[in-house]
Amino acid sequence: MKIPIECEDKTILERLSSDKKALATLKIRDCGATTEITQIIQIKQKSEFESDIYIVRGDAEINFEWIDNQLLITSDATRENIFKKINKQQGIIILYK
């Protein structure tokens, strides 16, 4: 029998797009002392579920900002620690630097 792992999500940063139709959120997921933290950026548009667009293992420096209605994500995460990196979600272009 597998014991379920309880994880805790903590919201670090939220920013609304300039047209106020989408919300980007940075969360840290902590699943306990035996696992590394995971950082997740999600986009939520009205009447939609949150969509994970960027997932990184570890404590990389991550930030994001809306430029018009495009999301620019800056991160110093190494390639091997990036689990998910989406370039377009629900019509929103996502740029990385």
JSON list of N, CA, C and O in Angstrom, two decimals, residues 34-67:
[
{"chain": "A", "resi": 34, "resn": "THR", "atom": "N", "xyz": [12.01, 15.13, 2.41]},
{"chain": "A", "resi": 34, "resn": "THR", "atom": "CA", "xyz": [12.74, 14.20, 1.55]},
{"chain": "A", "resi": 34, "resn": "THR", "atom": "C", "xyz": [12.64, 14.55, 0.07]},
{"chain": "A", "resi": 34, "resn": "THR", "atom": "O", "xyz": [13.19, 13.83, -0.77]},
{"chain": "A", "resi": 35, "resn": "THR", "atom": "N", "xyz": [11.97, 15.63, -0.28]},
{"chain": "A", "resi": 35, "resn": "THR", "atom": "CA", "xyz": [11.85, 16.04, -1.68]},
{"chain": "A", "resi": 35, "resn": "THR", "atom": "C", "xyz": [12.24, 17.51, -1.82]},
{"chain": "A", "resi": 35, "resn": "THR", "atom": "O", "xyz": [12.11, 18.29, -0.88]},
{"chain": "A", "resi": 36, "resn": "GLU", "atom": "N", "xyz": [12.71, 17.87, -3.02]},
{"chain": "A", "resi": 36, "resn": "GLU", "atom": "CA", "xyz": [13.00, 19.27, -3.30]},
{"chain": "A", "resi": 36, "resn": "GLU", "atom": "C", "xyz": [11.71, 20.03, -3.51]},
{"chain": "A", "resi": 36, "resn": "GLU", "atom": "O", "xyz": [10.71, 19.47, -3.94]},
{"chain": "A", "resi": 37, "resn": "ILE", "atom": "N", "xyz": [11.75, 21.33, -3.26]},
{"chain": "A", "resi": 37, "resn": "ILE", "atom": "CA", "xyz": [10.58, 22.15, -3.55]},
{"chain": "A", "resi": 37, "resn": "ILE", "atom": "C", "xyz": [10.42, 22.24, -5.07]},
{"chain": "A", "resi": 37, "resn": "ILE", "atom": "O", "xyz": [11.36, 22.03, -5.82]},
{"chain": "A", "resi": 38, "resn": "THR", "atom": "N", "xyz": [9.21, 22.53, -5.50]},
{"chain": "A", "resi": 38, "resn": "THR", "atom": "CA", "xyz": [8.91, 22.74, -6.90]},
{"chain": "A", "resi": 38, "resn": "THR", "atom": "C", "xyz": [8.25, 24.10, -7.02]},
{"chain": "A", "resi": 38, "resn": "THR", "atom": "O", "xyz": [7.40, 24.45, -6.21]},
{"chain": "A", "resi": 39, "resn": "GLN", "atom": "N", "xyz": [8.64, 24.86, -8.04]},
{"chain": "A", "resi": 39, "resn": "GLN", "atom": "CA", "xyz": [8.03, 26.16, -8.31]},
{"chain": "A", "resi": 39, "resn": "GLN", "atom": "C", "xyz": [7.18, 26.03, -9.56]},
{"chain": "A", "resi": 39, "resn": "GLN", "atom": "O", "xyz": [7.61, 25.43, -10.55]},
{"chain": "A", "resi": 40, "resn": "ILE", "atom": "N", "xyz": [5.98, 26.58, -9.50]},
{"chain": "A", "resi": 40, "resn": "ILE", "atom": "CA", "xyz": [5.02, 26.42, -10.59]},
{"chain": "A", "resi": 40, "resn": "ILE", "atom": "C", "xyz": [4.43, 27.77, -10.94]},
{"chain": "A", "resi": 40, "resn": "ILE", "atom": "O", "xyz": [3.96, 28.49, -10.05]},
{"chain": "A", "resi": 41, "resn": "ILE", "atom": "N", "xyz": [4.45, 28.12, -12.22]},
{"chain": "A", "resi": 41, "resn": "ILE", "atom": "CA", "xyz": [3.73, 29.31, -12.69]},
{"chain": "A", "resi": 41, "resn": "ILE", "atom": "C", "xyz": [2.48, 28.80, -13.40]},
{"chain": "A", "resi": 41, "resn": "ILE", "atom": "O", "xyz": [2.54, 27.90, -14.24]},
{"chain": "A", "resi": 42, "resn": "GLN", "atom": "N", "xyz": [1.34, 29.38, -13.04]},
{"chain": "A", "resi": 42, "resn": "GLN", "atom": "CA", "xyz": [0.06, 29.01, -13.62]},
{"chain": "A", "resi": 42, "resn": "GLN", "atom": "C", "xyz": [-0.61, 30.23, -14.22]},
{"chain": "A", "resi": 42, "resn": "GLN", "atom": "O", "xyz": [-0.40, 31.35, -13.76]},
{"chain": "A", "resi": 43, "resn": "ILE", "atom": "N", "xyz": [-1.42, 29.98, -15.26]},
{"chain": "A", "resi": 43, "resn": "ILE", "atom": "CA", "xyz": [-2.27, 31.03, -15.82]},
{"chain": "A", "resi": 43, "resn": "ILE", "atom": "C", "xyz": [-3.71, 30.60, -15.64]},
{"chain": "A", "resi": 43, "resn": "ILE", "atom": "O", "xyz": [-4.06, 29.44, -15.88]},
{"chain": "A", "resi": 44, "resn": "LYS", "atom": "N", "xyz": [-4.54, 31.53, -15.21]},
{"chain": "A", "resi": 44, "resn": "LYS", "atom": "CA", "xyz": [-5.97, 31.28, -15.08]},
{"chain": "A", "resi": 44, "resn": "LYS", "atom": "C", "xyz": [-6.70, 32.40, -15.79]},
{"chain": "A", "resi": 44, "resn": "LYS", "atom": "O", "xyz": [-6.48, 33.57, -15.52]},
{"chain": "A", "resi": 45, "resn": "GLN", "atom": "N", "xyz": [-7.56, 32.02, -16.73]},
{"chain": "A", "resi": 45, "resn": "GLN", "atom": "CA", "xyz": [-8.43, 32.99, -17.38]},
{"chain": "A", "resi": 45, "resn": "GLN", "atom": "C", "xyz": [-9.83, 32.80, -16.83]},
{"chain": "A", "resi": 45, "resn": "GLN", "atom": "O", "xyz": [-10.16, 31.76, -16.26]},
{"chain": "A", "resi": 46, "resn": "LYS", "atom": "N", "xyz": [-10.67, 33.81, -17.00]},
{"chain": "A", "resi": 46, "resn": "LYS", "atom": "CA", "xyz": [-12.03, 33.74, -16.48]},
{"chain": "A", "resi": 46, "resn": "LYS", "atom": "C", "xyz": [-12.69, 32.44, -16.91]},
{"chain": "A", "resi": 46, "resn": "LYS", "atom": "O", "xyz": [-12.59, 32.03, -18.05]},
{"chain": "A", "resi": 47, "resn": "SER", "atom": "N", "xyz": [-13.36, 31.82, -16.00]},
{"chain": "A", "resi": 47, "resn": "SER", "atom": "CA", "xyz": [-14.12, 30.58, -16.20]},
{"chain": "A", "resi": 47, "resn": "SER", "atom": "C", "xyz": [-13.26, 29.42, -16.68]},
{"chain": "A", "resi": 47, "resn": "SER", "atom": "O", "xyz": [-13.77, 28.45, -17.23]},
{"chain": "A", "resi": 48, "resn": "GLU", "atom": "N", "xyz": [-11.97, 29.46, -16.48]},
{"chain": "A", "resi": 48, "resn": "GLU", "atom": "CA", "xyz": [-11.08, 28.36, -16.86]},
{"chain": "A", "resi": 48, "resn": "GLU", "atom": "C", "xyz": [-10.38, 27.85, -15.60]},
{"chain": "A", "resi": 48, "resn": "GLU", "atom": "O", "xyz": [-10.26, 28.54, -14.60]},
{"chain": "A", "resi": 49, "resn": "PHE", "atom": "N", "xyz": [-9.89, 26.62, -15.70]},
{"chain": "A", "resi": 49, "resn": "PHE", "atom": "CA", "xyz": [-9.07, 26.07, -14.63]},
{"chain": "A", "resi": 49, "resn": "PHE", "atom": "C", "xyz": [-7.66, 26.64, -14.75]},
{"chain": "A", "resi": 49, "resn": "PHE", "atom": "O", "xyz": [-7.24, 27.08, -15.81]},
{"chain": "A", "resi": 50, "resn": "GLU", "atom": "N", "xyz": [-6.92, 26.62, -13.65]},
{"chain": "A", "resi": 50, "resn": "GLU", "atom": "CA", "xyz": [-5.52, 27.02, -13.70]},
{"chain": "A", "resi": 50, "resn": "GLU", "atom": "C", "xyz": [-4.76, 26.04, -14.58]},
{"chain": "A", "resi": 50, "resn": "GLU", "atom": "O", "xyz": [-4.97, 24.83, -14.50]},
{"chain": "A", "resi": 51, "resn": "SER", "atom": "N", "xyz": [-3.86, 26.55, -15.40]},
{"chain": "A", "resi": 51, "resn": "SER", "atom": "CA", "xyz": [-3.03, 25.72, -16.26]},
{"chain": "A", "resi": 51, "resn": "SER", "atom": "C", "xyz": [-1.57, 25.92, -15.89]},
{"chain": "A", "resi": 51, "resn": "SER", "atom": "O", "xyz": [-1.08, 27.04, -15.88]},
{"chain": "A", "resi": 52, "resn": "ASP", "atom": "N", "xyz": [-0.88, 24.82, -15.58]},
{"chain": "A", "resi": 52, "resn": "ASP", "atom": "CA", "xyz": [0.55, 24.90, -15.29]},
{"chain": "A", "resi": 52, "resn": "ASP", "atom": "C", "xyz": [1.29, 25.18, -16.60]},
{"chain": "A", "resi": 52, "resn": "ASP", "atom": "O", "xyz": [1.13, 24.45, -17.58]},
{"chain": "A", "resi": 53, "resn": "ILE", "atom": "N", "xyz": [2.09, 26.24, -16.62]},
{"chain": "A", "resi": 53, "resn": "ILE", "atom": "CA", "xyz": [2.82, 26.57, -17.84]},
{"chain": "A", "resi": 53, "resn": "ILE", "atom": "C", "xyz": [4.33, 26.46, -17.66]},
{"chain": "A", "resi": 53, "resn": "ILE", "atom": "O", "xyz": [5.06, 26.36, -18.62]},
{"chain": "A", "resi": 54, "resn": "TYR", "atom": "N", "xyz": [4.81, 26.50, -16.41]},
{"chain": "A", "resi": 54, "resn": "TYR", "atom": "CA", "xyz": [6.24, 26.45, -16.15]},
{"chain": "A", "resi": 54, "resn": "TYR", "atom": "C", "xyz": [6.44, 25.76, -14.81]},
{"chain": "A", "resi": 54, "resn": "TYR", "atom": "O", "xyz": [5.92, 26.21, -13.80]},
{"chain": "A", "resi": 55, "resn": "ILE", "atom": "N", "xyz": [7.21, 24.67, -14.82]},
{"chain": "A", "resi": 55, "resn": "ILE", "atom": "CA", "xyz": [7.46, 23.91, -13.59]},
{"chain": "A", "resi": 55, "resn": "ILE", "atom": "C", "xyz": [8.97, 23.69, -13.47]},
{"chain": "A", "resi": 55, "resn": "ILE", "atom": "O", "xyz": [9.60, 23.18, -14.40]},
{"chain": "A", "resi": 56, "resn": "VAL", "atom": "N", "xyz": [9.51, 24.07, -12.32]},
{"chain": "A", "resi": 56, "resn": "VAL", "atom": "CA", "xyz": [10.94, 23.99, -12.06]},
{"chain": "A", "resi": 56, "resn": "VAL", "atom": "C", "xyz": [11.19, 23.31, -10.72]},
{"chain": "A", "resi": 56, "resn": "VAL", "atom": "O", "xyz": [10.52, 23.62, -9.73]},
{"chain": "A", "resi": 57, "resn": "ARG", "atom": "N", "xyz": [12.14, 22.40, -10.70]},
{"chain": "A", "resi": 57, "resn": "ARG", "atom": "CA", "xyz": [12.56, 21.76, -9.44]},
{"chain": "A", "resi": 57, "resn": "ARG", "atom": "C", "xyz": [13.65, 22.62, -8.80]},
{"chain": "A", "resi": 57, "resn": "ARG", "atom": "O", "xyz": [14.54, 23.11, -9.49]},
{"chain": "A", "resi": 58, "resn": "GLY", "atom": "N", "xyz": [13.57, 22.84, -7.50]},
{"chain": "A", "resi": 58, "resn": "GLY", "atom": "CA", "xyz": [14.60, 23.57, -6.77]},
{"chain": "A", "resi": 58, "resn": "GLY", "atom": "C", "xyz": [14.24, 25.03, -6.53]},
{"chain": "A", "resi": 58, "resn": "GLY", "atom": "O", "xyz": [13.12, 25.46, -6.78]},
{"chain": "A", "resi": 59, "resn": "ASP", "atom": "N", "xyz": [15.23, 25.76, -6.06]},
{"chain": "A", "resi": 59, "resn": "ASP", "atom": "CA", "xyz": [14.97, 27.14, -5.62]},
{"chain": "A", "resi": 59, "resn": "ASP", "atom": "C", "xyz": [15.56, 28.18, -6.57]},
{"chain": "A", "resi": 59, "resn": "ASP", "atom": "O", "xyz": [16.13, 29.18, -6.15]},
{"chain": "A", "resi": 60, "resn": "ALA", "atom": "N", "xyz": [15.39, 27.98, -7.86]},
{"chain": "A", "resi": 60, "resn": "ALA", "atom": "CA", "xyz": [15.87, 28.94, -8.86]},
{"chain": "A", "resi": 60, "resn": "ALA", "atom": "C", "xyz": [15.17, 30.29, -8.65]},
{"chain": "A", "resi": 60, "resn": "ALA", "atom": "O", "xyz": [14.05, 30.35, -8.15]},
{"chain": "A", "resi": 61, "resn": "GLU", "atom": "N", "xyz": [15.84, 31.34, -9.07]},
{"chain": "A", "resi": 61, "resn": "GLU", "atom": "CA", "xyz": [15.24, 32.67, -9.02]},
{"chain": "A", "resi": 61, "resn": "GLU", "atom": "C", "xyz": [14.27, 32.80, -10.19]},
{"chain": "A", "resi": 61, "resn": "GLU", "atom": "O", "xyz": [14.65, 32.66, -11.35]},
{"chain": "A", "resi": 62, "resn": "ILE", "atom": "N", "xyz": [13.00, 33.05, -9.89]},
{"chain": "A", "resi": 62, "resn": "ILE", "atom": "CA", "xyz": [11.96, 33.15, -10.93]},
{"chain": "A", "resi": 62, "resn": "ILE", "atom": "C", "xyz": [11.15, 34.42, -10.72]},
{"chain": "A", "resi": 62, "resn": "ILE", "atom": "O", "xyz": [10.81, 34.76, -9.59]},
{"chain": "A", "resi": 63, "resn": "ASN", "atom": "N", "xyz": [10.85, 35.08, -11.82]},
{"chain": "A", "resi": 63, "resn": "ASN", "atom": "CA", "xyz": [9.98, 36.25, -11.78]},
{"chain": "A", "resi": 63, "resn": "ASN", "atom": "C", "xyz": [9.19, 36.29, -13.08]},
{"chain": "A", "resi": 63, "resn": "ASN", "atom": "O", "xyz": [9.54, 35.60, -14.04]},
{"chain": "A", "resi": 64, "resn": "PHE", "atom": "N", "xyz": [8.15, 37.07, -13.14]},
{"chain": "A", "resi": 64, "resn": "PHE", "atom": "CA", "xyz": [7.40, 37.22, -14.37]},
{"chain": "A", "resi": 64, "resn": "PHE", "atom": "C", "xyz": [6.70, 38.56, -14.39]},
{"chain": "A", "resi": 64, "resn": "PHE", "atom": "O", "xyz": [6.48, 39.18, -13.35]},
{"chain": "A", "resi": 65, "resn": "GLU", "atom": "N", "xyz": [6.38, 39.02, -15.59]},
{"chain": "A", "resi": 65, "resn": "GLU", "atom": "CA", "xyz": [5.64, 40.26, -15.76]},
{"chain": "A", "resi": 65, "resn": "GLU", "atom": "C", "xyz": [4.83, 40.17, -17.05]},
{"chain": "A", "resi": 65, "resn": "GLU", "atom": "O", "xyz": [5.18, 39.44, -17.97]},
{"chain": "A", "resi": 66, "resn": "TRP", "atom": "N", "xyz": [3.74, 40.90, -17.07]},
{"chain": "A", "resi": 66, "resn": "TRP", "atom": "CA", "xyz": [2.93, 41.01, -18.27]},
{"chain": "A", "resi": 66, "resn": "TRP", "atom": "C", "xyz": [3.45, 42.17, -19.09]},
{"chain": "A", "resi": 66, "resn": "TRP", "atom": "O", "xyz": [3.68, 43.26, -18.57]},
{"chain": "A", "resi": 67, "resn": "ILE", "atom": "N", "xyz": [3.63, 41.95, -20.38]},
{"chain": "A", "resi": 67, "resn": "ILE", "atom": "CA", "xyz": [3.97, 43.00, -21.33]},
{"chain": "A", "resi": 67, "resn": "ILE", "atom": "C", "xyz": [2.86, 42.97, -22.37]},
{"chain": "A", "resi": 67, "resn": "ILE", "atom": "O", "xyz": [2.77, 42.02, -23.15]}
]
